[in-house]
């Protein structure tokens, strides 16, 4: 994790979050391939309107959810709640 400035001196700070999710069988707890189906369902999610996104990862049992760039923690919290709904 790092801190990257996007503006010059005095630029307002921003924050964003990326979450990695492993897809597991509810009974066995084993990782299961299912990213394609999850991403197809997520494509219909309105989170993209807020700058959020769902993306594939290297493993077919893993997906990433990322917020957009937020101006403050309140906006970040709102995006996280909306994306997780």
mmCIF file of C-alpha atoms in Angstrom:
data_model
loop_
_atom_site.group_PDB
_atom_site.id
_atom_site.type_symbol
_atom_site.label_atom_id
_atom_site.label_comp_id
_atom_site.label_asym_id
_atom_site.label_seq_id
_atom_site.Cartn_x
_atom_site.Cartn_y
_atom_site.Cartn_z
ATOM 1 C CA UNK A 1 0.000 0.000 0.000
ATOM 2 C CA UNK A 2 1.292 3.445 -0.752
ATOM 3 C CA UNK A 3 0.350 7.085 -0.747
ATOM 4 C CA UNK A 4 0.282 8.829 -4.088
ATOM 5 C CA UNK A 5 -0.308 12.526 -4.597
ATOM 6 C CA UNK A 6 -2.346 13.493 -7.626
ATOM 7 C CA UNK A 7 -2.175 17.237 -7.289
ATOM 8 C CA UNK A 8 0.262 19.949 -6.506
ATOM 9 C CA UNK A 9 0.922 21.608 -3.165
ATOM 10 C CA UNK A 10 -2.283 22.160 -1.242
ATOM 11 C CA UNK A 11 -4.238 19.581 -3.232
ATOM 12 C CA UNK A 12 -7.051 17.996 -1.234
ATOM 13 C CA UNK A 13 -6.294 14.433 -0.084
ATOM 14 C CA UNK A 14 -8.315 11.557 -1.488
ATOM 15 C CA UNK A 15 -8.869 7.939 -0.502
ATOM 16 C CA UNK A 16 -10.102 4.712 -2.076
ATOM 17 C CA UNK A 17 -10.362 1.042 -1.120
ATOM 18 C CA UNK A 18 -9.785 -2.226 -2.963
ATOM 19 C CA UNK A 19 -11.183 -5.418 -1.416
ATOM 20 C CA UNK A 20 -10.304 -8.943 -2.486
ATOM 21 C CA UNK A 21 -12.947 -11.647 -2.034
ATOM 22 C CA UNK A 22 -12.359 -15.393 -2.187
ATOM 23 C CA UNK A 23 -15.346 -17.447 -3.322
ATOM 24 C CA UNK A 24 -15.792 -20.478 -1.108
ATOM 25 C CA UNK A 25 -18.187 -23.394 -0.822
ATOM 26 C CA UNK A 26 -20.579 -22.734 2.071
ATOM 27 C CA UNK A 27 -20.286 -26.313 3.329
ATOM 28 C CA UNK A 28 -16.654 -27.277 2.774
ATOM 29 C CA UNK A 29 -14.985 -23.870 2.941
ATOM 30 C CA UNK A 30 -12.974 -24.814 -0.165
ATOM 31 C CA UNK A 31 -12.286 -22.178 -2.821
ATOM 32 C CA UNK A 32 -14.575 -22.610 -5.819
ATOM 33 C CA UNK A 33 -14.373 -21.153 -9.324
ATOM 34 C CA UNK A 34 -17.201 -18.700 -9.750
ATOM 35 C CA UNK A 35 -15.713 -15.309 -10.526
ATOM 36 C CA UNK A 36 -17.276 -15.210 -13.994
ATOM 37 C CA UNK A 37 -20.801 -15.676 -12.594
ATOM 38 C CA UNK A 38 -20.211 -13.161 -9.793
ATOM 39 C CA UNK A 39 -18.875 -10.577 -12.241
ATOM 40 C CA UNK A 40 -21.827 -11.136 -14.593
ATOM 41 C CA UNK A 41 -24.199 -10.433 -11.701
ATOM 42 C CA UNK A 42 -22.085 -7.485 -10.535
ATOM 43 C CA UNK A 43 -22.245 -5.992 -14.028
ATOM 44 C CA UNK A 44 -25.894 -5.210 -13.380
ATOM 45 C CA UNK A 45 -25.014 -3.493 -10.082
ATOM 46 C CA UNK A 46 -25.442 0.283 -9.979
ATOM 47 C CA UNK A 47 -22.177 0.739 -8.047
ATOM 48 C CA UNK A 48 -20.400 1.842 -11.231
ATOM 49 C CA UNK A 49 -22.412 5.079 -11.125
ATOM 50 C CA UNK A 50 -20.505 6.024 -7.957
ATOM 51 C CA UNK A 51 -17.102 5.182 -9.457
ATOM 52 C CA UNK A 52 -16.944 1.688 -7.957
ATOM 53 C CA UNK A 53 -16.003 -1.404 -9.926
ATOM 54 C CA UNK A 54 -15.813 -5.178 -9.750
ATOM 55 C CA UNK A 55 -12.924 -6.905 -11.502
ATOM 56 C CA UNK A 56 -11.573 -10.365 -12.210
ATOM 57 C CA UNK A 57 -8.387 -11.540 -10.538
ATOM 58 C CA UNK A 58 -5.847 -14.166 -11.556
ATOM 59 C CA UNK A 59 -7.694 -16.947 -9.697
ATOM 60 C CA UNK A 60 -11.197 -17.896 -10.864
ATOM 61 C CA UNK A 61 -12.180 -18.136 -7.199
ATOM 62 C CA UNK A 62 -11.369 -14.488 -6.480
ATOM 63 C CA UNK A 63 -12.893 -11.103 -7.350
ATOM 64 C CA UNK A 64 -11.897 -7.547 -6.517
ATOM 65 C CA UNK A 65 -14.193 -4.701 -5.560
ATOM 66 C CA UNK A 66 -12.811 -1.169 -5.709
ATOM 67 C CA UNK A 67 -14.351 2.127 -4.698
ATOM 68 C CA UNK A 68 -13.908 5.244 -6.741
ATOM 69 C CA UNK A 69 -11.675 8.047 -5.534
ATOM 70 C CA UNK A 70 -13.358 9.632 -2.497
ATOM 71 C CA UNK A 71 -12.873 13.084 -0.996
ATOM 72 C CA UNK A 72 -13.397 11.992 2.614
ATOM 73 C CA UNK A 73 -14.127 9.011 4.863
ATOM 74 C CA UNK A 74 -17.878 9.651 4.874
ATOM 75 C CA UNK A 75 -17.997 9.318 1.077
ATOM 76 C CA UNK A 76 -15.769 6.240 1.269
ATOM 77 C CA UNK A 77 -18.083 4.620 3.832
ATOM 78 C CA UNK A 78 -21.098 5.351 1.649
ATOM 79 C CA UNK A 79 -19.445 3.766 -1.402
ATOM 80 C CA UNK A 80 -18.397 0.685 0.592
ATOM 81 C CA UNK A 81 -21.922 0.177 1.962
ATOM 82 C CA UNK A 82 -23.451 0.597 -1.489
ATOM 83 C CA UNK A 83 -20.965 -1.758 -3.138
ATOM 84 C CA UNK A 84 -21.446 -4.460 -0.525
ATOM 85 C CA UNK A 85 -25.264 -4.332 -0.761
#
